[in-house]
Amino acid sequence: MFKNLKFLIPVLILAVFLSGCTVPTQPVCGNFICESGEDSLTCAEDCGFVGDGSLATDLYVETIGVGATTGIGYVEVIRGPDVGVPSAQETYNEGETINGLIGGGSYAGQEVSVKVVQIIQTGPSSDSYEATFELYDSSSSLIDTKTVSAGTNLASVFSSVGTTLETYNENEFIVGLMGENQYSGEEMSVKFVQVVQTGAGNSSFIATFELYDSSSNLVDTKTVSVGEQLNAVFLDSSGDFALDTLVRIYTIGVGATTGIGYIEVAVLR
């Protein structure tokens, strides 16, 4: 009765192996999931941009607010290591610059500065605020832009990888982009259509964009917020992603004097 046992044992071992094991898979860059084995340097499209410590001075954002009588946004910051010491707080209004800071990474030893760009109301509460900061090198060239909440150390968030920002006004085009799927290998362009105000605050904005193929045919239209990536929202007629080039929205605003909507975007060309 055991004469066929030698043939059954390999089959049983194979069955156990197949049922109890999984075949390892490699991370796929471009599927908008930051998987194991990927990071901001190997796949910025999925994991976002990574910092290189371009600000060495610890700069803690203690308070973000709007003056009750002036209506002007302000921040209170503390340069490390005096965190929690009220007398060490420095106050800056929107548009003012924090000087005397030291760069790190590619800017090590260089004097850098941080501009307080704007205060953004993030919720219905009168004290729900975030602040946008710009980091500049000693030649006044923009290194990076970040929008943060109170309690953030700016030295831990500023980067210099992939954050050269491009500015566009309403009705202007972002050109030199590449398509994918139905538009693979085709040069695409994105029209910045308009800024839409979504709330009572002067900083509550979203923006509408149109994607065009190389023959100027409209592919898709999307309205997005700050922080979104256009390559993660534009779709072709089959429902697949139509834009391959990473385009991340950093700022949406309206010029105080011009009244014209504008955006700042990072384009990973």
Short mmCIF file of C-alpha atoms in Angstrom, two decimals:
data_model
loop_
_atom_site.label_atom_id
_atom_site.label_comp_id
_atom_site.label_asym_id
_atom_site.label_seq_id
_atom_site.Cartn_x
_atom_site.Cartn_y
_atom_site.Cartn_z
CA MET A 1 0.00 0.00 0.00
CA PHE A 2 3.04 2.31 0.34
CA LYS A 3 4.54 1.66 -3.08
CA ASN A 4 3.43 5.10 -4.46
CA LEU A 5 4.50 7.04 -1.38
CA LYS A 6 7.74 8.25 -2.96
CA PHE A 7 5.70 9.99 -5.65
CA LEU A 8 3.24 11.59 -3.20
CA ILE A 9 5.82 13.16 -0.84
CA PRO A 10 7.21 15.73 -3.38
CA VAL A 11 3.66 16.70 -4.34
CA LEU A 12 2.69 17.26 -0.69
CA ILE A 13 5.82 19.35 -0.03
CA LEU A 14 5.09 21.49 -3.09
CA ALA A 15 1.49 22.03 -1.97
CA VAL A 16 2.57 23.11 1.51
CA PHE A 17 5.17 25.48 0.03
CA LEU A 18 2.69 27.14 -2.33
CA SER A 19 -0.05 27.52 0.27
CA GLY A 20 2.16 28.90 3.03
CA CYS A 21 4.43 31.34 1.17
CA THR A 22 4.01 34.55 -0.75
CA VAL A 23 6.13 35.72 -3.62
CA PRO A 24 7.94 38.96 -2.70
CA THR A 25 7.07 41.91 -4.88
CA GLN A 26 9.15 44.94 -5.81
CA PRO A 27 7.87 48.45 -5.05
CA VAL A 28 6.34 50.18 -8.04
CA CYS A 29 7.35 53.81 -8.46
CA GLY A 30 4.48 55.86 -9.83
CA ASN A 31 1.51 54.10 -8.19
CA PHE A 32 1.19 56.90 -5.58
CA ILE A 33 1.80 54.46 -2.69
CA CYS A 34 4.98 54.92 -0.66
CA GLU A 35 5.93 51.24 -0.33
CA SER A 36 8.70 49.46 1.53
CA GLY A 37 11.92 49.99 -0.39
CA GLU A 38 10.90 53.45 -1.63
CA ASP A 39 11.74 56.83 -0.19
CA SER A 40 11.68 60.47 -1.24
CA LEU A 41 14.99 60.17 -3.08
CA THR A 42 14.32 56.93 -4.98
CA CYS A 43 10.70 57.75 -5.81
CA ALA A 44 9.60 61.32 -5.06
CA GLU A 45 6.44 60.66 -7.07
CA ASP A 46 5.14 58.27 -4.39
CA CYS A 47 6.89 59.44 -1.23
CA GLY A 48 7.19 63.20 -1.77
CA PHE A 49 10.29 65.30 -1.41
CA VAL A 50 12.89 64.81 1.28
CA GLY A 51 14.95 67.40 3.10
CA ASP A 52 18.73 67.53 3.28
CA GLY A 53 18.87 69.68 6.40
CA SER A 54 19.11 72.96 4.47
CA LEU A 55 18.40 74.90 7.70
CA ALA A 56 20.82 74.11 10.54
CA THR A 57 19.46 76.62 13.07
CA ASP A 58 16.60 75.17 15.11
CA LEU A 59 13.66 77.52 14.62
CA TYR A 60 10.52 76.55 16.50
CA VAL A 61 7.15 78.03 15.51
CA GLU A 62 5.54 78.69 18.90
CA THR A 63 2.47 80.75 17.92
CA ILE A 64 0.55 81.50 14.72
CA GLY A 65 -2.18 84.12 14.85
CA VAL A 66 -3.86 87.22 13.48
CA GLY A 67 -3.81 90.53 15.34
CA ALA A 68 -7.22 91.29 16.84
CA THR A 69 -6.97 94.99 16.02
CA THR A 70 -4.63 95.01 13.03
CA GLY A 71 -5.94 91.96 11.15
CA ILE A 72 -2.33 91.20 10.22
CA GLY A 73 -1.01 87.66 10.51
CA TYR A 74 1.99 87.03 12.75
CA VAL A 75 4.16 84.26 14.14
CA GLU A 76 6.17 83.89 17.32
CA VAL A 77 9.34 81.81 16.90
CA ILE A 78 12.15 80.65 19.18
CA ARG A 79 15.65 79.82 18.03
CA GLY A 80 16.88 76.69 19.78
CA PRO A 81 17.79 75.75 22.39
CA ASP A 82 15.59 78.25 24.31
CA VAL A 83 12.32 76.40 23.68
CA GLY A 84 9.68 77.25 26.26
CA VAL A 85 11.39 80.47 27.35
CA PRO A 86 8.91 83.34 26.72
CA SER A 87 11.65 85.99 26.76
CA ALA A 88 13.33 84.22 23.82
CA GLN A 89 10.31 84.59 21.55
CA GLU A 90 10.67 86.71 18.44
CA THR A 91 7.57 88.08 16.69
CA TYR A 92 7.30 88.55 12.92
CA ASN A 93 4.40 89.76 10.78
CA GLU A 94 3.44 88.53 7.31
CA GLY A 95 6.02 89.69 4.78
CA GLU A 96 8.81 90.08 7.33
CA THR A 97 12.08 88.13 7.27
CA ILE A 98 13.90 86.21 10.00
CA ASN A 99 17.63 86.85 9.51
CA GLY A 100 20.83 85.55 11.05
CA LEU A 101 20.13 81.85 10.47
CA ILE A 102 22.69 79.22 9.42
CA GLY A 103 22.18 76.81 6.55
CA GLY A 104 22.89 73.10 6.52
CA GLY A 105 23.37 70.35 3.94
CA SER A 106 24.22 71.99 0.62
CA TYR A 107 24.11 75.37 2.40
CA ALA A 108 26.29 74.42 5.38
CA GLY A 109 27.96 77.45 6.99
CA GLN A 110 26.04 79.88 4.79
CA GLU A 111 23.84 82.58 6.30
CA VAL A 112 20.24 81.97 5.26
CA SER A 113 16.94 83.69 6.02
CA VAL A 114 13.30 82.73 6.41
CA LYS A 115 10.42 84.87 5.16
CA VAL A 116 6.99 84.75 6.79
CA VAL A 117 4.84 84.64 3.66
CA GLN A 118 1.27 84.34 4.91
CA ILE A 119 -1.03 83.07 7.64
CA ILE A 120 -3.70 80.59 6.53
CA GLN A 121 -6.93 79.91 8.40
CA THR A 122 -7.46 76.15 8.32
CA GLY A 123 -10.81 75.80 10.06
CA PRO A 124 -13.94 77.55 11.33
CA SER A 125 -12.30 78.39 14.65
CA SER A 126 -10.77 81.84 14.84
CA ASP A 127 -7.53 80.36 16.14
CA SER A 128 -7.10 77.58 13.54
CA TYR A 129 -4.04 78.75 11.64
CA GLU A 130 -1.05 77.55 9.66
CA ALA A 131 1.82 79.66 8.36
CA THR A 132 3.74 79.57 5.08
CA PHE A 133 7.50 80.17 5.24
CA GLU A 134 10.12 80.57 2.50
CA LEU A 135 13.80 79.71 3.02
CA TYR A 136 16.37 81.81 1.12
CA ASP A 137 20.12 81.43 0.68
CA SER A 138 22.70 84.24 1.10
CA SER A 139 22.08 85.36 -2.51
CA SER A 140 18.34 85.73 -1.84
CA SER A 141 17.55 82.69 -4.02
CA LEU A 142 14.55 80.64 -2.91
CA ILE A 143 15.50 77.23 -1.50
CA ASP A 144 12.19 75.88 -0.26
CA THR A 145 8.64 76.75 0.83
CA LYS A 146 6.74 75.05 3.63
CA THR A 147 3.33 75.52 5.28
CA VAL A 148 3.32 74.32 8.90
CA SER A 149 1.34 74.43 12.12
CA ALA A 150 2.41 75.71 15.53
CA GLY A 151 4.91 73.47 17.29
CA THR A 152 6.96 72.75 14.17
CA ASN A 153 10.74 73.07 14.06
CA LEU A 154 11.43 74.59 10.63
CA ALA A 155 14.89 73.00 10.63
CA SER A 156 13.20 69.59 10.42
CA VAL A 157 11.00 70.39 7.41
CA PHE A 158 12.94 72.66 5.04
CA SER A 159 14.55 70.84 2.13
CA SER A 160 16.33 71.60 -1.12
CA VAL A 161 15.38 68.52 -3.16
CA GLY A 162 12.97 69.17 -6.00
CA THR A 163 11.61 72.39 -4.55
CA THR A 164 12.57 74.99 -7.12
CA LEU A 165 9.21 76.70 -7.37
CA GLU A 166 7.66 78.06 -10.55
CA THR A 167 5.06 80.83 -10.38
CA TYR A 168 2.09 81.15 -12.74
CA ASN A 169 -0.83 83.57 -13.00
CA GLU A 170 -4.38 82.70 -14.03
CA ASN A 171 -4.67 81.69 -17.73
CA GLU A 172 -0.96 80.85 -18.02
CA PHE A 173 0.35 77.40 -19.07
CA ILE A 174 2.80 75.01 -17.44
CA VAL A 175 4.54 73.46 -20.44
CA GLY A 176 7.12 70.75 -21.11
CA LEU A 177 5.25 68.04 -19.20
CA MET A 178 5.01 64.37 -20.20
CA GLY A 179 1.92 62.20 -20.46
CA GLU A 180 1.40 58.54 -19.61
CA ASN A 181 -0.92 55.63 -20.48
CA GLN A 182 -2.95 56.88 -23.48
CA TYR A 183 -0.55 59.83 -23.71
CA SER A 184 2.69 57.99 -22.99
CA GLY A 185 5.65 59.79 -24.57
CA GLU A 186 3.50 62.77 -25.56
CA GLU A 187 4.28 66.32 -24.47
CA MET A 188 1.46 67.78 -22.39
CA SER A 189 0.62 71.18 -20.93
CA VAL A 190 -1.48 72.37 -18.00
CA LYS A 191 -3.48 75.58 -18.04
CA PHE A 192 -3.94 77.35 -14.72
CA VAL A 193 -7.56 78.45 -15.19
CA GLN A 194 -8.60 80.27 -12.03
CA VAL A 195 -8.45 80.65 -8.28
CA VAL A 196 -11.65 80.00 -6.34
CA GLN A 197 -12.22 81.38 -2.84
CA THR A 198 -13.81 78.70 -0.66
CA GLY A 199 -14.39 80.55 2.60
CA ALA A 200 -14.59 83.85 4.37
CA GLY A 201 -10.85 84.05 5.03
CA ASN A 202 -8.63 85.80 2.54
CA SER A 203 -6.42 82.70 2.34
CA SER A 204 -9.10 80.06 1.68
CA PHE A 205 -8.37 79.18 -1.95
CA ILE A 206 -8.48 76.27 -4.38
CA ALA A 207 -7.40 76.30 -8.03
CA THR A 208 -8.78 74.88 -11.28
CA PHE A 209 -6.47 73.34 -13.90
CA GLU A 210 -6.94 71.95 -17.41
CA LEU A 211 -4.72 69.28 -18.99
CA TYR A 212 -4.05 69.46 -22.75
CA ASP A 213 -2.34 67.02 -25.12
CA SER A 214 0.23 67.96 -27.79
CA SER A 215 -2.59 68.84 -30.23
CA SER A 216 -4.17 71.27 -27.73
CA ASN A 217 -7.09 68.92 -27.07
CA LEU A 218 -8.57 69.16 -23.59
CA VAL A 219 -7.94 65.91 -21.71
CA ASP A 220 -9.26 66.62 -18.21
CA THR A 221 -10.17 69.39 -15.75
CA LYS A 222 -9.55 69.27 -12.01
CA THR A 223 -9.89 71.63 -9.04
CA VAL A 224 -7.36 71.01 -6.27
CA SER A 225 -5.98 72.39 -3.00
CA VAL A 226 -2.49 73.21 -1.79
CA GLY A 227 -0.39 70.07 -1.32
CA GLU A 228 -2.03 68.04 -4.09
CA GLN A 229 -0.18 66.66 -7.12
CA LEU A 230 -1.70 67.20 -10.57
CA ASN A 231 -0.22 63.95 -11.87
CA ALA A 232 -2.28 62.15 -9.22
CA VAL A 233 -5.61 63.64 -10.30
CA PHE A 234 -5.66 64.07 -14.10
CA LEU A 235 -7.25 61.06 -15.87
CA ASP A 236 -7.55 59.95 -19.50
CA SER A 237 -10.74 58.63 -21.13
CA SER A 238 -10.07 55.14 -19.73
CA GLY A 239 -9.81 56.41 -16.17
CA ASP A 240 -6.02 56.00 -16.04
CA PHE A 241 -3.54 58.66 -15.02
CA ALA A 242 -2.81 60.93 -17.97
CA LEU A 243 0.10 63.02 -16.65
CA ASP A 244 3.45 61.45 -15.81
CA THR A 245 5.40 64.55 -14.71
CA LEU A 246 5.09 65.30 -11.00
CA VAL A 247 3.50 68.74 -10.43
CA ARG A 248 2.91 69.62 -6.78
CA ILE A 249 0.90 72.68 -5.68
CA TYR A 250 2.73 74.67 -3.00
CA THR A 251 0.83 77.97 -2.94
CA ILE A 252 -2.55 79.24 -4.16
CA GLY A 253 -3.26 82.91 -3.67
CA VAL A 254 -4.47 86.24 -5.03
CA GLY A 255 -2.13 89.18 -5.48
CA ALA A 256 -2.88 91.85 -2.89
CA THR A 257 -2.37 94.69 -5.37
CA THR A 258 -3.21 93.02 -8.70
CA GLY A 259 -6.22 90.96 -7.63
CA ILE A 260 -4.95 88.23 -10.01
CA GLY A 261 -4.81 84.62 -8.87
CA TYR A 262 -1.41 82.92 -8.81
CA ILE A 263 0.15 79.60 -7.89
CA GLU A 264 3.59 78.31 -6.92
CA VAL A 265 4.34 74.77 -8.06
CA ALA A 266 7.24 72.32 -7.90
CA VAL A 267 7.72 70.47 -11.19
CA LEU A 268 9.90 67.33 -11.22
CA ARG A 269 10.96 67.52 -14.88
#
